[in-house]
mmCIF file with all atom_site columns, C-alpha atoms in Angstrom:
data_model
loop_
_atom_site.group_PDB
_atom_site.id
_atom_site.type_symbol
_atom_site.label_atom_id
_atom_site.label_alt_id
_atom_site.label_comp_id
_atom_site.label_asym_id
_atom_site.label_entity_id
_atom_site.label_seq_id
_atom_site.pdbx_PDB_ins_code
_atom_site.Cartn_x
_atom_site.Cartn_y
_atom_site.Cartn_z
_atom_site.occupancy
_atom_site.B_iso_or_equiv
_atom_site.pdbx_formal_charge
_atom_site.auth_seq_id
_atom_site.auth_comp_id
_atom_site.auth_asym_id
_atom_site.auth_atom_id
_atom_site.pdbx_PDB_model_num
ATOM 1  C CA . UNK A 1 1  ? 31.213  -61.578 13.995  1.00 69.00 ? 1  UNK A CA 1
ATOM 2  C CA . UNK A 1 2  ? 31.888  -60.121 10.568  1.00 84.00 ? 2  UNK A CA 1
ATOM 3  C CA . UNK A 1 3  ? 28.199  -60.331 9.654   1.00 85.00 ? 3  UNK A CA 1
ATOM 4  C CA . UNK A 1 4  ? 27.294  -58.574 12.913  1.00 84.00 ? 4  UNK A CA 1
ATOM 5  C CA . UNK A 1 5  ? 29.571  -55.638 12.027  1.00 85.00 ? 5  UNK A CA 1
ATOM 6  C CA . UNK A 1 6  ? 28.098  -55.408 8.537   1.00 87.00 ? 6  UNK A CA 1
ATOM 7  C CA . UNK A 1 7  ? 24.578  -55.572 9.942   1.00 85.00 ? 7  UNK A CA 1
ATOM 8  C CA . UNK A 1 8  ? 25.381  -52.957 12.602  1.00 89.00 ? 8  UNK A CA 1
ATOM 9  C CA . UNK A 1 9  ? 26.968  -50.713 9.969   1.00 88.00 ? 9  UNK A CA 1
ATOM 10 C CA . UNK A 1 10 ? 23.914  -51.131 7.746   1.00 91.00 ? 10 UNK A CA 1
ATOM 11 C CA . UNK A 1 11 ? 21.612  -50.218 10.659  1.00 92.00 ? 11 UNK A CA 1
ATOM 12 C CA . UNK A 1 12 ? 23.679  -47.082 11.337  1.00 91.00 ? 12 UNK A CA 1
ATOM 13 C CA . UNK A 1 13 ? 23.567  -46.046 7.664   1.00 93.00 ? 13 UNK A CA 1
ATOM 14 C CA . UNK A 1 14 ? 19.798  -46.584 7.497   1.00 94.00 ? 14 UNK A CA 1
ATOM 15 C CA . UNK A 1 15 ? 19.280  -44.685 10.776  1.00 94.00 ? 15 UNK A CA 1
ATOM 16 C CA . UNK A 1 16 ? 21.458  -41.775 9.609   1.00 94.00 ? 16 UNK A CA 1
ATOM 17 C CA . UNK A 1 17 ? 19.627  -41.708 6.280   1.00 95.00 ? 17 UNK A CA 1
ATOM 18 C CA . UNK A 1 18 ? 16.282  -41.624 8.086   1.00 95.00 ? 18 UNK A CA 1
ATOM 19 C CA . UNK A 1 19 ? 17.454  -38.792 10.354  1.00 95.00 ? 19 UNK A CA 1
ATOM 20 C CA . UNK A 1 20 ? 18.766  -36.823 7.351   1.00 95.00 ? 20 UNK A CA 1
ATOM 21 C CA . UNK A 1 21 ? 15.460  -37.329 5.527   1.00 96.00 ? 21 UNK A CA 1
ATOM 22 C CA . UNK A 1 22 ? 13.512  -36.188 8.604   1.00 95.00 ? 22 UNK A CA 1
ATOM 23 C CA . UNK A 1 23 ? 15.645  -33.057 8.943   1.00 95.00 ? 23 UNK A CA 1
ATOM 24 C CA . UNK A 1 24 ? 15.253  -32.267 5.250   1.00 95.00 ? 24 UNK A CA 1
ATOM 25 C CA . UNK A 1 25 ? 11.478  -32.839 5.418   1.00 95.00 ? 25 UNK A CA 1
ATOM 26 C CA . UNK A 1 26 ? 11.198  -30.673 8.541   1.00 95.00 ? 26 UNK A CA 1
ATOM 27 C CA . UNK A 1 27 ? 13.110  -27.826 6.876   1.00 95.00 ? 27 UNK A CA 1
ATOM 28 C CA . UNK A 1 28 ? 10.913  -27.975 3.775   1.00 95.00 ? 28 UNK A CA 1
ATOM 29 C CA . UNK A 1 29 ? 7.760   -28.066 5.885   1.00 95.00 ? 29 UNK A CA 1
ATOM 30 C CA . UNK A 1 30 ? 9.018   -25.172 7.997   1.00 95.00 ? 30 UNK A CA 1
ATOM 31 C CA . UNK A 1 31 ? 9.805   -23.096 4.896   1.00 94.00 ? 31 UNK A CA 1
ATOM 32 C CA . UNK A 1 32 ? 6.386   -23.886 3.421   1.00 95.00 ? 32 UNK A CA 1
ATOM 33 C CA . UNK A 1 33 ? 4.661   -22.912 6.672   1.00 96.00 ? 33 UNK A CA 1
ATOM 34 C CA . UNK A 1 34 ? 6.552   -19.628 6.783   1.00 94.00 ? 34 UNK A CA 1
ATOM 35 C CA . UNK A 1 35 ? 5.582   -18.889 3.189   1.00 95.00 ? 35 UNK A CA 1
ATOM 36 C CA . UNK A 1 36 ? 1.923   -19.740 3.852   1.00 96.00 ? 36 UNK A CA 1
ATOM 37 C CA . UNK A 1 37 ? 1.825   -17.549 6.969   1.00 95.00 ? 37 UNK A CA 1
ATOM 38 C CA . UNK A 1 38 ? 3.256   -14.661 4.978   1.00 95.00 ? 38 UNK A CA 1
ATOM 39 C CA . UNK A 1 39 ? 0.623   -15.187 2.272   1.00 96.00 ? 39 UNK A CA 1
ATOM 40 C CA . UNK A 1 40 ? -2.075  -15.375 4.935   1.00 96.00 ? 40 UNK A CA 1
ATOM 41 C CA . UNK A 1 41 ? -1.018  -12.044 6.420   1.00 95.00 ? 41 UNK A CA 1
ATOM 42 C CA . UNK A 1 42 ? -1.104  -10.375 3.003   1.00 96.00 ? 42 UNK A CA 1
ATOM 43 C CA . UNK A 1 43 ? -4.523  -11.850 2.238   1.00 98.00 ? 43 UNK A CA 1
ATOM 44 C CA . UNK A 1 44 ? -5.896  -10.781 5.624   1.00 97.00 ? 44 UNK A CA 1
ATOM 45 C CA . UNK A 1 45 ? -4.714  -7.236  4.941   1.00 97.00 ? 45 UNK A CA 1
ATOM 46 C CA . UNK A 1 46 ? -6.398  -7.343  1.516   1.00 98.00 ? 46 UNK A CA 1
ATOM 47 C CA . UNK A 1 47 ? -9.617  -8.618  3.102   1.00 98.00 ? 47 UNK A CA 1
ATOM 48 C CA . UNK A 1 48 ? -9.597  -5.789  5.632   1.00 98.00 ? 48 UNK A CA 1
ATOM 49 C CA . UNK A 1 49 ? -9.067  -3.198  2.892   1.00 98.00 ? 49 UNK A CA 1
ATOM 50 C CA . UNK A 1 50 ? -11.887 -4.711  0.826   1.00 98.00 ? 50 UNK A CA 1
ATOM 51 C CA . UNK A 1 51 ? -14.194 -4.685  3.855   1.00 98.00 ? 51 UNK A CA 1
ATOM 52 C CA . UNK A 1 52 ? -13.470 -0.995  4.410   1.00 98.00 ? 52 UNK A CA 1
ATOM 53 C CA . UNK A 1 53 ? -14.102 -0.260  0.732   1.00 98.00 ? 53 UNK A CA 1
ATOM 54 C CA . UNK A 1 54 ? -17.367 -2.242  0.784   1.00 98.00 ? 54 UNK A CA 1
ATOM 55 C CA . UNK A 1 55 ? -18.486 -0.389  3.909   1.00 98.00 ? 55 UNK A CA 1
ATOM 56 C CA . UNK A 1 56 ? -17.667 2.948   2.309   1.00 98.00 ? 56 UNK A CA 1
ATOM 57 C CA . UNK A 1 57 ? -19.569 1.962   -0.847  1.00 98.00 ? 57 UNK A CA 1
ATOM 58 C CA . UNK A 1 58 ? -22.521 0.827   1.275   1.00 98.00 ? 58 UNK A CA 1
ATOM 59 C CA . UNK A 1 59 ? -22.621 4.207   3.062   1.00 98.00 ? 59 UNK A CA 1
ATOM 60 C CA . UNK A 1 60 ? -22.341 6.078   -0.248  1.00 96.00 ? 60 UNK A CA 1
ATOM 61 C CA . UNK A 1 61 ? -25.180 4.054   -1.757  1.00 96.00 ? 61 UNK A CA 1
ATOM 62 C CA . UNK A 1 62 ? -27.374 4.523   1.306   1.00 97.00 ? 62 UNK A CA 1
ATOM 63 C CA . UNK A 1 63 ? -26.790 8.279   1.215   1.00 96.00 ? 63 UNK A CA 1
ATOM 64 C CA . UNK A 1 64 ? -27.505 8.312   -2.508  1.00 94.00 ? 64 UNK A CA 1
ATOM 65 C CA . UNK A 1 65 ? -30.797 6.476   -1.933  1.00 96.00 ? 65 UNK A CA 1
ATOM 66 C CA . UNK A 1 66 ? -32.028 8.639   0.949   1.00 96.00 ? 66 UNK A CA 1
ATOM 67 C CA . UNK A 1 67 ? -30.691 12.171  0.412   1.00 95.00 ? 67 UNK A CA 1
ATOM 68 C CA . UNK A 1 68 ? -32.269 14.051  -2.528  1.00 92.00 ? 68 UNK A CA 1
ATOM 69 C CA . UNK A 1 69 ? -29.751 16.893  -2.274  1.00 91.00 ? 69 UNK A CA 1
ATOM 70 C CA . UNK A 1 70 ? -26.914 14.406  -2.513  1.00 93.00 ? 70 UNK A CA 1
ATOM 71 C CA . UNK A 1 71 ? -28.636 12.755  -5.483  1.00 91.00 ? 71 UNK A CA 1
ATOM 72 C CA . UNK A 1 72 ? -28.825 16.107  -7.273  1.00 88.00 ? 72 UNK A CA 1
ATOM 73 C CA . UNK A 1 73 ? -25.233 17.002  -6.473  1.00 88.00 ? 73 UNK A CA 1
ATOM 74 C CA . UNK A 1 74 ? -23.992 13.591  -7.609  1.00 89.00 ? 74 UNK A CA 1
ATOM 75 C CA . UNK A 1 75 ? -26.000 13.725  -10.845 1.00 85.00 ? 75 UNK A CA 1
ATOM 76 C CA . UNK A 1 76 ? -24.665 17.191  -11.566 1.00 84.00 ? 76 UNK A CA 1
ATOM 77 C CA . UNK A 1 77 ? -21.063 16.304  -10.796 1.00 83.00 ? 77 UNK A CA 1
ATOM 78 C CA . UNK A 1 78 ? -20.811 12.772  -12.129 1.00 82.00 ? 78 UNK A CA 1
ATOM 79 C CA . UNK A 1 79 ? -23.238 12.896  -15.047 1.00 81.00 ? 79 UNK A CA 1
ATOM 80 C CA . UNK A 1 80 ? -23.067 16.548  -16.000 1.00 77.00 ? 80 UNK A CA 1
ATOM 81 C CA . UNK A 1 81 ? -26.772 17.161  -15.404 1.00 78.00 ? 81 UNK A CA 1
ATOM 82 C CA . UNK A 1 82 ? -28.124 20.610  -14.684 1.00 78.00 ? 82 UNK A CA 1
ATOM 83 C CA . UNK A 1 83 ? -31.268 22.152  -13.314 1.00 78.00 ? 83 UNK A CA 1
ATOM 84 C CA . UNK A 1 84 ? -34.016 23.552  -15.536 1.00 78.00 ? 84 UNK A CA 1
ATOM 85 C CA . UNK A 1 85 ? -32.867 26.764  -17.203 1.00 81.00 ? 85 UNK A CA 1
ATOM 86 C CA . UNK A 1 86 ? -29.254 26.158  -16.209 1.00 80.00 ? 86 UNK A CA 1
ATOM 87 C CA . UNK A 1 87 ? -26.433 25.896  -18.728 1.00 81.00 ? 87 UNK A CA 1
ATOM 88 C CA . UNK A 1 88 ? -23.881 23.198  -18.197 1.00 78.00 ? 88 UNK A CA 1
ATOM 89 C CA . UNK A 1 89 ? -20.399 23.709  -19.565 1.00 80.00 ? 89 UNK A CA 1
ATOM 90 C CA . UNK A 1 90 ? -18.112 20.744  -19.974 1.00 78.00 ? 90 UNK A CA 1
ATOM 91 C CA . UNK A 1 91 ? -14.398 21.171  -20.283 1.00 81.00 ? 91 UNK A CA 1
ATOM 92 C CA . UNK A 1 92 ? -12.021 18.475  -21.425 1.00 83.00 ? 92 UNK A CA 1
ATOM 93 C CA . UNK A 1 93 ? -10.085 16.915  -18.632 1.00 80.00 ? 93 UNK A CA 1
ATOM 94 C CA . UNK A 1 94 ? -6.450  17.882  -18.433 1.00 79.00 ? 94 UNK A CA 1
ATOM 95 C CA . UNK A 1 95 ? -3.858  15.196  -18.930 1.00 76.00 ? 95 UNK A CA 1
ATOM 96 C CA . UNK A 1 96 ? -0.436  15.354  -17.387 1.00 67.00 ? 96 UNK A CA 1
#
């Protein structure tokens, strides 16, 4: 009878330990999942912003390739080019 009580007590301790380990593992897995979902949402937002930027760059490049007036305006503004007989003045950029 005494051995039965010891064995039963040992079974209860092992079962409680297993349940505690399962609860601890579940909590860790749940926290990790929550963290990963948060990271996923941030990365999806970044992807969407990058897609918009790539689309905008694609449109800009297409316009630059096809529109001669836009090419001239961009060269004048970005590179400081001018037309024949035109004087181009460059001023230093202001810093705040």
